[in-house]
Coordinates of C-alpha atoms and ligand atoms in Angstrom, one line a residue:
M1 CA -24.6 -6.6 -26.5
I2 CA -20.9 -5.8 -25.8
G3 CA -20.7 -5.1 -21.7
D4 CA -23.4 -7.5 -21.1
D5 CA -21.1 -9.9 -19.6
F6 CA -19.2 -7.4 -17.6
A7 CA -19.5 -8.4 -13.9
E8 CA -21.1 -6.1 -11.3
L9 CA -18.6 -6.9 -8.7
K10 CA -18.2 -4.9 -5.3
L11 CA -14.7 -4.1 -5.5
F12 CA -12.6 -4.7 -2.2
I13 CA -9.2 -4.2 -3.7
T14 CA -7.1 -1.2 -2.8
G15 CA -7.9 0.9 -5.9
P16 CA -9.7 1.3 -8.0
I17 CA -12.8 1.2 -6.1
L18 CA -16.4 0.7 -5.7
L19 CA -17.9 3.9 -7.2
R20 CA -21.0 5.2 -5.5
E21 CA -24.0 5.2 -7.8
E22 CA -24.2 9.0 -7.8
V23 CA -20.6 9.2 -8.9
R24 CA -21.5 6.5 -11.8
K25 CA -24.7 8.9 -12.7
A26 CA -22.3 11.8 -12.8
G27 CA -20.6 10.1 -15.9
L28 CA -23.7 11.2 -18.1
L29 CA -23.1 14.8 -17.0
P30 CA -22.3 16.9 -20.4
E31 CA -19.1 17.0 -22.0
F32 CA -17.5 20.7 -22.1
G33 CA -14.9 22.7 -23.3
H34 CA -11.7 23.2 -20.8
R35 CA -11.0 27.0 -21.7
D36 CA -14.7 27.9 -22.1
A37 CA -17.0 29.5 -19.4
E38 CA -18.6 25.8 -18.4
N39 CA -14.9 24.8 -17.3
P40 CA -14.8 26.9 -14.0
K41 CA -18.3 25.4 -13.1
R42 CA -16.6 22.1 -12.7
F43 CA -13.2 23.3 -11.6
E44 CA -13.6 26.3 -9.4
P45 CA -15.8 23.6 -6.6
I46 CA -13.2 20.9 -7.3
M47 CA -10.3 23.1 -6.3
K48 CA -12.3 24.5 -3.6
N49 CA -12.9 21.4 -2.1
I50 CA -10.0 19.5 -2.7
M51 CA -8.3 22.3 -0.4
T52 CA -11.0 21.7 2.3
I53 CA -10.3 17.9 2.2
A54 CA -6.3 18.6 2.4
G55 CA -7.1 20.9 5.5
S56 CA -6.9 24.0 3.9
P57 CA -3.1 24.3 4.0
E58 CA -1.8 27.5 3.8
G59 CA 0.7 28.6 1.1
Y60 CA 0.0 25.4 -0.9
T61 CA -1.7 25.2 -4.4
P62 CA -3.7 22.4 -5.5
V63 CA -3.0 20.9 -9.2
I64 CA -5.1 18.4 -11.3
F65 CA -2.6 16.7 -13.7
N66 CA -3.8 14.6 -16.5
G67 CA -2.7 10.8 -15.5
S68 CA -2.7 9.2 -12.5
G69 CA -0.7 9.3 -9.3
T70 CA 2.8 8.1 -11.0
N71 CA 2.5 11.0 -13.0
V72 CA 2.5 13.3 -10.3
L73 CA 5.3 11.5 -8.5
E74 CA 7.3 11.7 -11.6
A75 CA 6.4 15.5 -11.7
S76 CA 8.0 15.8 -8.6
I77 CA 10.9 14.2 -9.2
R78 CA 11.4 16.2 -12.5
S79 CA 10.4 19.3 -11.0
L80 CA 12.2 19.3 -7.6
V81 CA 15.2 17.2 -8.1
A82 CA 18.2 19.0 -9.7
D83 CA 20.9 17.5 -11.3
S84 CA 23.6 18.5 -8.6
D85 CA 20.8 17.3 -5.8
K86 CA 20.9 13.9 -4.1
V87 CA 17.7 12.4 -3.3
L88 CA 16.9 9.9 -0.6
N89 CA 13.8 7.5 -1.5
V90 CA 12.6 6.0 1.8
S91 CA 10.7 2.9 1.1
V92 CA 8.5 0.7 3.3
G93 CA 6.9 -1.3 0.2
A94 CA 6.5 -1.3 -3.4
F95 CA 5.1 2.2 -4.0
G96 CA 8.3 3.6 -1.7
D97 CA 10.4 1.4 -4.1
L98 CA 8.2 3.2 -7.3
Y99 CA 9.7 6.6 -5.9
H100 CA 12.7 5.5 -6.5
K101 CA 12.8 3.7 -9.8
L102 CA 11.2 7.3 -10.9
A103 CA 13.9 9.2 -9.6
V104 CA 16.8 6.7 -11.5
V105 CA 15.0 6.5 -14.8
N106 CA 14.9 10.1 -14.8
G107 CA 18.8 10.2 -14.1
K108 CA 18.6 11.8 -10.8
N109 CA 21.7 11.2 -8.3
A110 CA 19.2 8.8 -5.9
V111 CA 19.5 6.5 -2.9
Q112 CA 17.4 4.5 -1.3
L113 CA 16.6 3.3 2.4
K114 CA 14.5 0.2 2.5
F115 CA 12.4 -1.0 5.3
T116 CA 11.3 -4.8 6.1
H117 CA 7.7 -5.1 4.8
G118 CA 5.1 -4.6 7.4
R119 CA 7.4 -2.2 9.3
A120 CA 7.1 1.7 9.4
I121 CA 9.8 4.0 9.0
D122 CA 12.0 3.9 11.9
L123 CA 13.3 7.4 13.0
V124 CA 16.6 6.3 14.1
K125 CA 17.8 4.4 11.2
L126 CA 16.0 7.2 8.9
E127 CA 18.5 9.5 11.1
A128 CA 21.6 7.4 10.4
A129 CA 20.7 7.3 6.8
L130 CA 20.3 11.0 6.5
K131 CA 23.6 11.5 8.5
K132 CA 25.1 9.2 5.9
H133 CA 23.9 10.2 2.8
K134 CA 23.0 14.0 3.2
P135 CA 20.7 13.9 0.6
N136 CA 18.8 17.5 -0.4
L137 CA 15.6 15.9 -0.8
V138 CA 13.7 13.2 0.9
T139 CA 10.7 11.1 -0.7
F140 CA 8.5 8.6 1.4
T141 CA 5.2 7.2 1.1
H142 CA 2.3 8.5 3.7
N143 CA 0.5 5.1 3.3
E144 CA 2.0 1.8 2.0
T145 CA -0.2 0.1 -0.2
A146 CA 1.4 -3.1 -0.8
T147 CA 1.8 -3.6 3.2
G148 CA -1.2 -1.4 4.7
V149 CA 1.4 0.6 6.6
V150 CA 1.2 4.1 7.6
N151 CA 3.9 6.5 8.2
D152 CA 3.9 9.5 10.9
V153 CA 4.1 12.1 8.1
V154 CA 4.8 14.8 10.6
A155 CA 7.4 13.3 12.7
V156 CA 9.0 12.1 9.6
C157 CA 9.2 15.3 8.0
E158 CA 10.6 16.9 11.4
L159 CA 13.4 14.8 11.0
I160 CA 14.1 15.3 7.5
R161 CA 13.9 19.2 8.1
A162 CA 16.1 18.8 11.1
H163 CA 18.9 17.4 8.7
G164 CA 18.3 20.2 6.4
A165 CA 16.5 18.3 3.7
Q166 CA 13.3 18.9 2.0
P167 CA 10.6 16.0 2.1
I168 CA 8.1 15.4 -0.8
I169 CA 5.5 13.0 0.3
D170 CA 3.2 10.0 -1.8
A171 CA -0.2 10.3 -0.3
V172 CA -1.9 8.1 -3.3
S173 CA -3.9 5.7 -0.8
I174 CA -4.7 7.6 1.9
F175 CA -5.8 11.2 0.8
G176 CA -9.5 11.3 1.3
G177 CA -9.6 8.7 4.0
A178 CA -7.6 10.3 6.7
P179 CA -6.0 14.0 7.7
A180 CA -3.2 14.7 5.3
F181 CA -1.2 16.9 7.8
I182 CA 0.3 19.0 5.0
S183 CA 0.2 22.1 7.6
E184 CA 1.9 20.2 10.1
S185 CA 4.3 18.5 8.0
R186 CA 5.1 21.0 5.2
P187 CA 6.5 19.0 2.5
L188 CA 7.5 20.4 -0.8
M189 CA 4.8 18.7 -2.4
Y190 CA 2.0 16.4 -1.3
C191 CA 0.8 14.0 -4.3
T192 CA -2.1 11.7 -4.4
A193 CA -4.9 10.4 -7.3
T194 CA -8.8 10.5 -7.8
Q195 CA -9.1 6.3 -8.0
K196 CA -8.3 5.6 -4.2
G197 CA -9.6 7.1 -1.0
L198 CA -11.4 10.3 -3.2
G199 CA -13.7 7.6 -4.4
L200 CA -13.5 8.0 -8.0
P201 CA -12.1 6.5 -11.5
A202 CA -8.6 6.7 -12.3
G203 CA -7.6 9.7 -14.4
F204 CA -6.2 12.5 -12.7
G205 CA -3.2 13.1 -10.1
V206 CA -3.5 15.6 -7.7
A207 CA -0.8 17.6 -5.9
F208 CA -0.7 20.0 -3.5
I209 CA 2.4 22.5 -4.0
S210 CA 3.9 24.6 -1.3
E211 CA 5.8 28.5 -2.1
E212 CA 8.9 26.5 -1.3
G213 CA 8.6 23.6 -3.9
I214 CA 7.8 26.6 -6.6
E215 CA 11.0 28.4 -5.7
K216 CA 12.7 25.0 -5.5
A217 CA 11.5 24.1 -9.0
A218 CA 12.6 27.4 -10.5
G219 CA 16.0 26.3 -10.0
V220 CA 15.8 22.9 -11.6
E221 CA 16.4 22.3 -15.2
N222 CA 15.0 20.4 -17.8
R223 CA 11.5 20.0 -15.9
G224 CA 9.9 18.2 -18.8
Y225 CA 6.3 19.8 -20.0
T226 CA 3.7 18.2 -18.5
T227 CA 6.1 17.2 -15.5
D228 CA 6.9 20.9 -15.0
I229 CA 4.7 21.7 -11.9
L230 CA 5.3 25.6 -12.7
A231 CA 3.6 24.8 -16.2
Q232 CA 1.0 23.1 -14.3
I233 CA 0.5 25.7 -11.5
A234 CA 0.1 28.4 -14.1
K235 CA -2.9 26.8 -15.4
A236 CA -4.3 25.6 -11.9
K237 CA -4.2 29.0 -10.6
L238 CA -7.1 29.8 -13.3
N239 CA -8.9 26.8 -12.3
Q240 CA -7.6 24.9 -15.2
T241 CA -5.8 22.0 -16.5
L242 CA -2.6 22.1 -18.7
T243 CA -3.5 19.8 -21.2
T244 CA -7.1 18.6 -21.8
P245 CA -9.0 16.7 -19.2
N246 CA -11.4 13.7 -19.0
G247 CA -14.4 15.7 -18.9
T248 CA -16.4 12.6 -17.8
L249 CA -14.0 12.4 -14.6
A250 CA -14.2 16.4 -14.1
N251 CA -17.6 16.1 -13.7
Q252 CA -17.6 13.0 -11.4
M253 CA -15.1 14.4 -9.2
C254 CA -17.3 17.8 -9.0
V255 CA -20.1 15.9 -7.8
Q256 CA -17.9 13.6 -5.6
L257 CA -16.0 16.5 -3.9
D258 CA -19.2 18.2 -2.9
Y259 CA -20.6 15.3 -1.4
I260 CA -17.4 14.6 0.8
V261 CA -17.1 18.2 2.1
N262 CA -20.8 19.0 2.2
D263 CA -23.0 15.7 2.9
E264 CA -20.5 13.0 4.5
T265 CA -18.2 15.9 6.0
V266 CA -14.5 15.6 6.0
E267 CA -14.6 14.5 9.3
G268 CA -17.2 12.2 9.4
R269 CA -15.4 10.4 6.4
F270 CA -12.4 10.3 8.5
K271 CA -14.1 8.6 11.4
R272 CA -15.7 6.2 9.4
H273 CA -12.4 4.8 7.9
E274 CA -11.1 4.8 11.5
N275 CA -14.1 2.6 12.2
M276 CA -13.4 0.4 9.3
R277 CA -9.5 -0.2 10.5
S278 CA -11.1 -1.6 13.9
I279 CA -13.7 -3.8 12.6
A280 CA -11.0 -5.2 10.3
G281 CA -8.8 -5.7 13.4
K282 CA -11.5 -7.0 15.1
W283 CA -12.4 -9.6 12.5
V284 CA -9.0 -11.1 12.2
E285 CA -9.5 -12.1 16.4
T286 CA -12.3 -14.2 15.3
V287 CA -10.6 -16.4 12.2
D288 CA -8.2 -19.1 13.5
G289 CA -4.4 -18.7 12.4
Y290 CA -4.8 -15.4 11.0
E291 CA -2.9 -12.0 12.1
L292 CA -2.6 -8.6 11.4
F293 CA 0.5 -8.0 9.1
A294 CA 1.4 -4.4 9.6
Q295 CA 2.8 -2.8 12.8
E296 CA 1.0 -2.0 15.6
G297 CA 0.4 1.9 15.8
H298 CA 1.4 2.3 11.9
R299 CA -1.9 0.2 11.0
S300 CA -3.7 2.0 7.6
P301 CA -7.3 3.5 7.9
T302 CA -7.7 2.7 4.1
L303 CA -6.6 -1.1 3.6
T304 CA -5.9 -3.7 6.2
T305 CA -3.4 -6.3 5.4
F306 CA -3.6 -10.3 7.0
K307 CA -1.0 -12.7 7.2
T308 CA -2.3 -16.2 6.7
P309 CA -1.4 -19.3 8.8
S310 CA 1.2 -21.5 7.3
Y311 CA -1.2 -24.1 5.4
M312 CA -2.1 -20.8 3.2
T313 CA -0.3 -20.5 -0.1
I314 CA -0.2 -18.1 -3.2
D315 CA -2.4 -20.9 -5.1
K316 CA -5.0 -21.2 -2.7
L317 CA -5.4 -17.2 -1.9
K318 CA -6.3 -17.5 -6.2
E319 CA -8.9 -20.2 -5.4
V320 CA -10.0 -17.7 -2.6
K321 CA -10.3 -15.0 -4.9
E322 CA -12.3 -17.1 -7.4
L323 CA -14.8 -18.3 -4.6
M324 CA -15.1 -14.4 -3.6
R325 CA -16.2 -13.7 -7.0
G326 CA -18.6 -16.3 -6.9
Y327 CA -20.4 -14.1 -4.3
G328 CA -19.9 -10.8 -6.3
Y329 CA -16.8 -9.6 -4.7
L330 CA -13.3 -8.7 -6.0
F331 CA -11.1 -9.9 -3.3
D332 CA -7.3 -8.9 -3.2
P333 CA -4.9 -11.8 -2.8
G334 CA -2.2 -9.6 -1.8
Y335 CA 1.1 -7.9 -3.7
G336 CA 2.4 -10.1 -6.2
K337 CA 6.2 -9.3 -5.2
I338 CA 5.7 -9.4 -1.4
N339 CA 4.1 -13.1 -1.6
N340 CA 6.8 -14.1 -3.7
E341 CA 9.5 -12.8 -1.3
L342 CA 7.7 -14.6 1.5
A343 CA 7.5 -17.7 -0.3
E344 CA 11.2 -18.1 -1.1
Q345 CA 11.2 -17.5 2.6
G346 CA 9.3 -20.5 3.7
E347 CA 6.4 -18.2 5.1
S348 CA 2.9 -18.0 4.1
P349 CA 1.5 -14.9 2.0
I350 CA -0.4 -11.9 3.1
F351 CA -3.6 -10.8 1.7
R352 CA -5.3 -7.1 1.4
V353 CA -8.6 -6.1 2.3
G354 CA -9.3 -2.3 0.8
H355 CA -11.7 -0.4 2.7
M356 CA -11.1 2.9 1.1
A357 CA -13.5 5.4 -0.3
D358 CA -17.1 4.9 -0.1
I359 CA -17.2 1.2 1.6
L360 CA -19.6 1.7 4.6
P361 CA -18.5 -0.3 7.9
E362 CA -21.7 -2.5 7.3
M363 CA -20.5 -3.6 3.9
L364 CA -17.1 -4.6 5.0
E365 CA -18.6 -6.6 7.8
E366 CA -20.7 -8.4 5.3
Y367 CA -17.5 -8.7 3.0
L368 CA -15.5 -10.1 6.1
A369 CA -18.2 -12.5 7.2
V370 CA -18.2 -14.1 3.9
L371 CA -14.6 -14.1 3.3
K372 CA -14.5 -15.8 7.0
K373 CA -16.6 -18.8 5.6
V374 CA -14.4 -18.8 2.5
L375 CA -10.9 -18.8 4.3
L376 CA -12.1 -21.6 6.9
K377 CA -12.7 -24.0 3.7
F378 CA -9.0 -24.0 3.6
S379 CA -8.2 -24.9 7.2
Ligands
PLP1 C1 -1.7 3.2 -5.8 C2 -0.5 3.9 -5.7 C3 0.5 4.7 -6.6 C4 0.2 4.6 -8.3 O1 -1.1 5.1 -8.6 P1 -1.6 5.3 -9.7 O2 -2.8 6.2 -9.6 O3 -1.8 3.8 -10.3 O4 -0.3 5.7 -11.0 C5 1.5 5.3 -6.1 N1 1.8 5.3 -4.9 C6 0.7 4.7 -4.0 C7 0.8 4.6 -2.5 C8 -0.5 4.0 -4.3 O5 -1.0 3.3 -3.4

């Protein structure tokens, strides 16, 4: 039968993620009409619980977009950056670069500030760029999924504001795994998606939009339609989506957010992620030649990146991946573009371990024990 050969792998990649059994079962709940009385049974609790996970930031409206994280990022560019504006896209890796690309392909006046892979945003360099470019808006990544670096959103936003610019944040791979600090950092828009820290399949982008963001968008022309945050907000205020939602995912999201808020608790979830970050950090000390890649003090709670010893290569990491598959795991051999760059510089590659969503500390420990055995075969 079709599907019989679909492998039941434990995903330790950085999205999509392993789904809890209950989330998979919730995929069997009934389809519904998105303008019918059945809709609010799903979307009222979704909107309420998503705000709780965000720390209930005052003055922010949550919006569920169809599409994935990138669609929400693109909506922020289309709706918040006017033709007369200048946007500075700050990048600490591939997803920071993606924001810049979205600004450029949408015809915006965009400049970029890039940091070395593995490093967080340096406030001194950011300040110099703010003085030089005098942007109206600044985009940056809360948690860089390509490098495992987490930025200090509060300090970065404070500096951006001090130079008269407005921040917009991509938080796709951290939301649901750590505090969002929206109230403390006050971005125009804080963007995420379902398939990473929230523990759901891909299919919805999620945004928290400030009053200030709404005011800003009103003065921006050609916002598009599905990328128009004002059209999106009008429906979100009715607990609806602008266009037909994936009903299966809505059912799953309703079940999963209730679990996060009322069973695991938001605080418990954040603690579990911190615990997993320290498990990954302690493990590497037991594996000869391997090191943490991300800058100390800026290591992500949702994924960890590792620098391999000099004898490791991109091809050998592909072998590691296949060996791990044999143990029932999906291993992440690192972000391709970064590893190619490292190879060009004569350096060994990095790899990633995703420990986001509903992976438990004991599952991570089991995985790392198997991975250590496999890695040491190459030494
Ligand atoms: C995954 C990811 C995206 C892209 O999200 P999609 O849902 O794949 O569109 C953007 N930014 C970051 C930081 C990500 O981790």
